[in-house]
Amino acid sequence: AAVGVLIVVSLFLGFHTYLVLTNQTTPEFMDNGDDRAHAWTRWEAWRSPYDLGWSENISEVFGPSWSLLWLLLPCLAKPPRGDGSEFRPCLPPRCPRLPFVAKCCG
């Protein structure tokens, strides 16, 4: 039973790490599924509308001072930028992270 729980928690952690790194919520991920699949079948780069790159995405979610100190003493961390209703636009789509798989990078 413990192995099953470990597998489920690992999948949950992996999926939500992906969401943070791509700056998406679960509903956005579900809504973007058709666009993402359509782009991938045409070997085109696809990007979340709010994806700013891994480092900036982490900063958008956890605030500008994310670090080990933030995990230990969150009261010392700076709050995230913005007001929660306005967001910075993403960078234009670029080649997928696995260029040896995608024809668009050739």
Coordinates of N, CA, C and O in Angstrom, one line a residue:
A1 N 0.8 -1.2 0.0 CA 0.0 0.0 0.0 C 0.9 1.3 0.0 O 0.5 2.2 -0.6
A2 N 2.0 1.2 0.7 CA 2.9 2.4 0.8 C 3.5 2.7 -0.6 O 3.7 3.9 -0.9
V3 N 3.8 1.7 -1.3 CA 4.4 1.9 -2.6 C 3.3 2.5 -3.6 O 3.7 3.5 -4.3
G4 N 2.1 2.1 -3.5 CA 1.0 2.7 -4.3 C 0.9 4.2 -3.9 O 0.7 5.1 -4.8
V5 N 0.9 4.5 -2.7 CA 0.8 5.9 -2.2 C 2.0 6.7 -2.7 O 1.8 7.9 -3.2
L6 N 3.2 6.2 -2.6 CA 4.4 6.8 -3.1 C 4.3 7.1 -4.6 O 4.6 8.2 -5.1
I7 N 3.8 6.2 -5.4 CA 3.6 6.4 -6.8 C 2.6 7.5 -7.1 O 2.9 8.4 -8.0
V8 N 1.5 7.5 -6.5 CA 0.5 8.5 -6.7 C 1.0 9.9 -6.3 O 0.8 10.8 -7.1
V9 N 1.6 10.0 -5.2 CA 2.1 11.3 -4.7 C 3.2 11.8 -5.7 O 3.3 12.9 -6.0
S10 N 4.1 10.8 -6.2 CA 5.1 11.2 -7.1 C 4.5 11.7 -8.4 O 5.0 12.7 -9.0
L11 N 3.5 11.1 -8.9 CA 2.8 11.6 -10.1 C 2.2 12.9 -9.9 O 2.3 13.8 -10.8
F12 N 1.6 13.1 -8.8 CA 0.9 14.4 -8.4 C 2.0 15.5 -8.3 O 1.9 16.6 -8.9
L13 N 3.1 15.2 -7.7 CA 4.2 16.2 -7.6 C 4.8 16.5 -8.9 O 5.1 17.6 -9.3
G14 N 5.0 15.5 -9.8 CA 5.6 15.7 -11.1 C 4.7 16.5 -12.0 O 5.1 17.5 -12.6
F15 N 3.4 16.3 -12.0 CA 2.4 17.0 -12.8 C 2.4 18.5 -12.3 O 2.4 19.4 -13.1
H16 N 2.3 18.7 -11.0 CA 2.3 20.1 -10.5 C 3.6 20.8 -10.7 O 3.6 22.1 -10.8
T17 N 4.7 20.1 -10.7 CA 6.0 20.8 -11.0 C 6.0 21.2 -12.4 O 6.4 22.3 -12.7
Y18 N 5.4 20.4 -13.3 CA 5.3 20.8 -14.7 C 4.4 22.0 -14.9 O 4.7 22.9 -15.6
L19 N 3.3 22.0 -14.1 CA 2.4 23.2 -14.2 C 3.1 24.5 -13.7 O 3.0 25.5 -14.4
V20 N 3.9 24.4 -12.7 CA 4.6 25.6 -12.2 C 5.7 26.0 -13.2 O 5.8 27.2 -13.6
L21 N 6.4 25.0 -13.8 CA 7.4 25.4 -14.8 C 6.9 25.9 -16.1 O 7.6 26.6 -16.8
T22 N 5.6 25.6 -16.4 CA 5.0 26.2 -17.6 C 4.0 27.3 -17.3 O 3.3 27.8 -18.2
N23 N 3.9 27.7 -16.0 CA 3.0 28.8 -15.6 C 1.6 28.5 -16.0 O 0.9 29.4 -16.6
Q24 N 1.0 27.4 -15.6 CA -0.3 27.0 -15.9 C -1.1 26.6 -14.7 O -0.4 26.1 -13.7
T25 N -2.4 26.7 -14.7 CA -3.2 26.1 -13.6 C -3.7 24.8 -14.2 O -3.6 24.6 -15.5
T26 N -4.3 23.9 -13.4 CA -4.9 22.7 -13.9 C -6.0 23.0 -15.0 O -6.0 22.3 -16.0
P27 N -6.9 23.9 -14.7 CA -7.9 24.2 -15.7 C -7.3 24.7 -17.0 O -7.8 24.3 -18.1
E28 N -6.3 25.5 -16.9 CA -5.6 26.0 -18.2 C -5.0 24.9 -18.9 O -5.0 24.8 -20.2
F29 N -4.4 23.9 -18.2 CA -3.8 22.8 -18.8 C -4.8 22.0 -19.6 O -4.6 21.6 -20.7
M30 N -6.0 21.8 -19.0 CA -7.0 21.0 -19.6 C -7.6 21.8 -20.9 O -7.8 21.2 -21.9
D31 N -7.8 23.1 -20.7 CA -8.3 23.9 -21.8 C -7.3 24.0 -23.0 O -7.7 24.0 -24.2
N32 N -6.0 24.0 -22.7 CA -4.9 24.1 -23.7 C -4.6 22.7 -24.4 O -3.9 22.7 -25.3
G33 N -5.2 21.7 -23.9 CA -4.9 20.3 -24.5 C -5.1 20.2 -26.0 O -4.2 19.6 -26.6
D34 N -6.2 20.7 -26.5 CA -6.4 20.6 -27.9 C -5.4 21.4 -28.7 O -4.9 20.9 -29.8
D35 N -5.1 22.6 -28.3 CA -4.2 23.4 -29.0 C -2.8 22.8 -29.0 O -2.1 22.8 -30.0
R36 N -2.4 22.3 -27.8 CA -1.1 21.7 -27.6 C -1.0 20.4 -28.5 O 0.0 20.3 -29.2
A37 N -2.0 19.6 -28.5 CA -2.0 18.4 -29.3 C -1.9 18.7 -30.8 O -1.2 18.1 -31.6
H38 N -2.7 19.7 -31.2 CA -2.7 20.1 -32.6 C -1.4 20.6 -33.1 O -0.9 20.3 -34.2
A39 N -0.7 21.4 -32.3 CA 0.6 22.0 -32.6 C 1.6 20.8 -32.7 O 2.4 20.8 -33.6
W40 N 1.6 19.9 -31.7 CA 2.5 18.8 -31.7 C 2.3 17.9 -32.9 O 3.3 17.3 -33.4
T41 N 1.1 17.7 -33.4 CA 0.9 16.8 -34.5 C 1.4 17.4 -35.8 O 1.8 16.7 -36.8
R42 N 1.6 18.8 -35.8 CA 2.1 19.5 -37.0 C 3.6 19.8 -36.7 O 4.2 20.5 -37.5
W43 N 4.2 19.3 -35.7 CA 5.6 19.5 -35.3 C 5.9 21.0 -35.1 O 6.9 21.5 -35.5
E44 N 5.0 21.7 -34.5 CA 5.2 23.1 -34.2 C 5.4 23.3 -32.7 O 4.9 22.6 -31.9
A45 N 6.1 24.3 -32.4 CA 6.4 24.7 -31.0 C 5.1 25.2 -30.4 O 4.3 25.9 -31.1
W46 N 4.8 24.8 -29.2 CA 3.6 25.3 -28.5 C 4.0 25.8 -27.1 O 4.9 25.2 -26.5
R47 N 3.4 26.8 -26.7 CA 3.8 27.4 -25.4 C 2.5 27.9 -24.7 O 1.6 28.4 -25.3
S48 N 2.4 27.7 -23.4 CA 1.3 28.3 -22.6 C 1.3 29.8 -22.8 O 2.3 30.4 -22.9
P49 N 0.1 30.4 -22.9 CA 0.0 31.8 -23.0 C 0.8 32.7 -22.0 O 1.1 33.8 -22.2
Y50 N 1.0 32.1 -20.8 CA 1.6 32.8 -19.7 C 3.0 32.3 -19.4 O 3.6 32.6 -18.4
D51 N 3.6 31.4 -20.2 CA 4.9 30.8 -20.0 C 6.0 31.9 -20.2 O 6.2 32.4 -21.3
L52 N 6.7 32.2 -19.2 CA 7.8 33.2 -19.2 C 9.2 32.6 -19.2 O 10.2 33.3 -19.1
G53 N 9.3 31.3 -19.2 CA 10.6 30.6 -19.0 C 10.6 30.0 -17.5 O 10.0 30.6 -16.6
W54 N 11.3 29.0 -17.3 CA 11.3 28.3 -16.0 C 11.6 29.2 -14.8 O 10.8 29.2 -13.9
S55 N 12.6 30.0 -14.9 CA 13.0 30.8 -13.7 C 11.9 31.9 -13.4 O 11.5 32.0 -12.3
E56 N 11.5 32.5 -14.5 CA 10.4 33.6 -14.3 C 9.1 32.9 -13.8 O 8.4 33.6 -13.1
N57 N 8.8 31.7 -14.3 CA 7.6 31.1 -13.9 C 7.6 30.8 -12.4 O 6.6 31.0 -11.7
I58 N 8.7 30.3 -12.0 CA 8.8 30.0 -10.5 C 8.7 31.3 -9.7 O 8.0 31.3 -8.7
S59 N 9.3 32.3 -10.2 CA 9.2 33.6 -9.6 C 7.7 34.1 -9.6 O 7.3 34.7 -8.6
E60 N 7.0 33.9 -10.7 CA 5.6 34.3 -10.8 C 4.8 33.6 -9.7 O 3.8 34.1 -9.2
V61 N 5.0 32.3 -9.5 CA 4.2 31.5 -8.6 C 4.6 31.7 -7.1 O 3.7 31.9 -6.3
F62 N 5.9 31.7 -6.8 CA 6.4 31.7 -5.5 C 6.9 33.1 -5.0 O 7.2 33.3 -3.8
G63 N 6.9 34.1 -5.9 CA 7.4 35.4 -5.6 C 8.9 35.5 -5.9 O 9.6 34.5 -6.2
P64 N 9.4 36.8 -5.9 CA 10.8 37.0 -6.4 C 11.9 36.5 -5.5 O 13.0 36.4 -5.9
S65 N 11.5 36.1 -4.3 CA 12.6 35.7 -3.4 C 12.5 34.2 -3.0 O 12.8 33.8 -1.9
W66 N 12.1 33.4 -4.0 CA 12.0 31.9 -3.7 C 13.4 31.3 -3.5 O 14.3 31.6 -4.2
S67 N 13.5 30.6 -2.4 CA 14.8 30.0 -2.1 C 14.6 29.1 -0.9 O 13.4 28.9 -0.4
L68 N 15.6 28.5 -0.4 CA 15.5 27.6 0.8 C 15.0 28.4 2.0 O 14.2 28.0 2.8
L69 N 15.4 29.7 2.1 CA 15.0 30.6 3.2 C 13.4 30.7 3.1 O 12.8 30.8 4.1
W70 N 12.9 30.9 1.9 CA 11.5 31.1 1.7 C 10.7 29.8 2.2 O 9.7 30.0 2.8
L71 N 11.3 28.6 2.0 CA 10.6 27.4 2.5 C 10.7 27.4 4.0 O 9.7 26.9 4.6
L72 N 11.8 27.8 4.6 CA 11.9 27.8 6.1 C 11.2 28.9 6.8 O 10.6 28.7 7.8
L73 N 11.2 30.1 6.2 CA 10.6 31.3 6.8 C 9.8 32.1 5.8 O 10.2 33.1 5.3
P74 N 8.6 31.6 5.4 CA 7.9 32.2 4.4 C 7.4 33.7 4.7 O 7.2 34.5 3.9
C75 N 7.4 34.0 6.0 CA 7.0 35.3 6.4 C 8.1 36.4 6.0 O 7.8 37.6 5.9
L76 N 9.3 36.0 5.7 CA 10.3 36.9 5.2 C 10.4 37.1 3.7 O 11.1 37.9 3.2
A77 N 9.6 36.2 3.0 CA 9.6 36.3 1.5 C 8.8 37.5 1.0 O 7.9 38.0 1.6
K78 N 9.3 38.0 -0.1 CA 8.6 39.1 -0.8 C 7.3 38.5 -1.5 O 7.4 37.3 -2.0
P79 N 6.2 39.2 -1.5 CA 5.0 38.7 -2.2 C 5.2 38.6 -3.7 O 6.0 39.3 -4.3
P80 N 4.4 37.7 -4.4 CA 4.5 37.7 -5.8 C 4.1 39.1 -6.4 O 3.4 39.9 -5.9
R81 N 4.7 39.3 -7.7 CA 4.4 40.5 -8.4 C 2.9 40.6 -8.8 O 2.3 39.5 -9.0
G82 N 2.4 41.7 -9.0 CA 1.1 41.9 -9.6 C -0.1 41.8 -8.6 O 0.2 41.7 -7.4
D83 N -1.3 42.0 -9.2 CA -2.4 42.0 -8.3 C -3.3 40.7 -8.4 O -4.3 40.6 -7.8
G84 N -2.9 39.8 -9.2 CA -3.6 38.5 -9.3 C -4.6 38.5 -10.4 O -5.2 37.4 -10.6
S85 N -4.8 39.6 -11.0 CA -5.8 39.6 -12.1 C -5.2 40.1 -13.5 O -5.7 39.9 -14.5
E86 N -4.0 40.7 -13.4 CA -3.3 41.1 -14.6 C -1.9 40.3 -14.6 O -1.2 40.3 -13.6
F87 N -1.6 39.8 -15.8 CA -0.4 39.0 -15.9 C 0.4 39.4 -17.1 O -0.1 39.9 -18.1
R88 N 1.7 39.2 -17.0 CA 2.6 39.6 -18.1 C 2.4 38.6 -19.2 O 2.2 37.4 -19.0
P89 N 2.5 39.1 -20.5 CA 2.3 38.1 -21.6 C 3.6 37.3 -21.8 O 4.7 37.6 -21.3
C90 N 3.4 36.1 -22.4 CA 4.6 35.2 -22.6 C 5.5 35.7 -23.7 O 5.1 36.5 -24.6
L91 N 6.6 35.0 -23.8 CA 7.5 35.2 -24.9 C 6.9 34.4 -26.1 O 6.1 33.5 -26.0
P92 N 7.3 34.7 -27.4 CA 6.8 34.0 -28.5 C 7.2 32.5 -28.4 O 8.3 32.2 -27.8
P93 N 6.5 31.6 -29.0 CA 6.8 30.2 -29.0 C 8.2 30.0 -29.6 O 8.6 30.7 -30.5
R94 N 8.9 29.0 -29.0 CA 10.2 28.6 -29.6 C 10.2 27.1 -29.8 O 9.3 26.4 -29.5
C95 N 11.3 26.7 -30.2 CA 11.4 25.2 -30.5 C 11.3 24.4 -29.2 O 11.7 24.9 -28.1
P96 N 10.7 23.3 -29.3 CA 10.5 22.4 -28.1 C 11.9 22.1 -27.5 O 12.9 22.2 -28.1
R97 N 11.9 21.7 -26.2 CA 13.1 21.4 -25.5 C 13.9 20.2 -26.0 O 15.0 19.9 -25.6
L98 N 13.2 19.4 -26.8 CA 13.9 18.2 -27.4 C 14.0 18.4 -28.9 O 13.3 17.8 -29.7
P99 N 15.0 19.2 -29.3 CA 15.2 19.5 -30.7 C 15.4 18.3 -31.6 O 15.1 18.3 -32.8
F100 N 16.0 17.2 -31.1 CA 16.2 16.0 -31.9 C 14.9 15.3 -32.2 O 14.9 14.4 -33.1
V101 N 13.8 15.6 -31.6 CA 12.5 15.0 -31.8 C 11.7 15.8 -32.8 O 11.0 15.3 -33.7
A102 N 11.8 17.2 -32.8 CA 11.0 18.0 -33.5 C 11.6 18.5 -34.8 O 12.8 18.9 -34.9
K103 N 10.9 18.3 -35.9 CA 11.4 18.7 -37.2 C 11.6 20.2 -37.3 O 12.4 20.7 -38.1
C104 N 10.8 21.0 -36.5 CA 10.9 22.5 -36.7 C 12.3 23.0 -36.2 O 12.7 24.1 -36.5
C105 N 13.1 22.2 -35.6 CA 14.4 22.6 -35.1 C 15.5 22.3 -36.1 O 16.6 22.6 -35.8
G106 N 15.2 21.4 -37.0 CA 16.2 20.9 -37.9 C 16.8 21.9 -38.7 O 17.9 22.1 -39.1

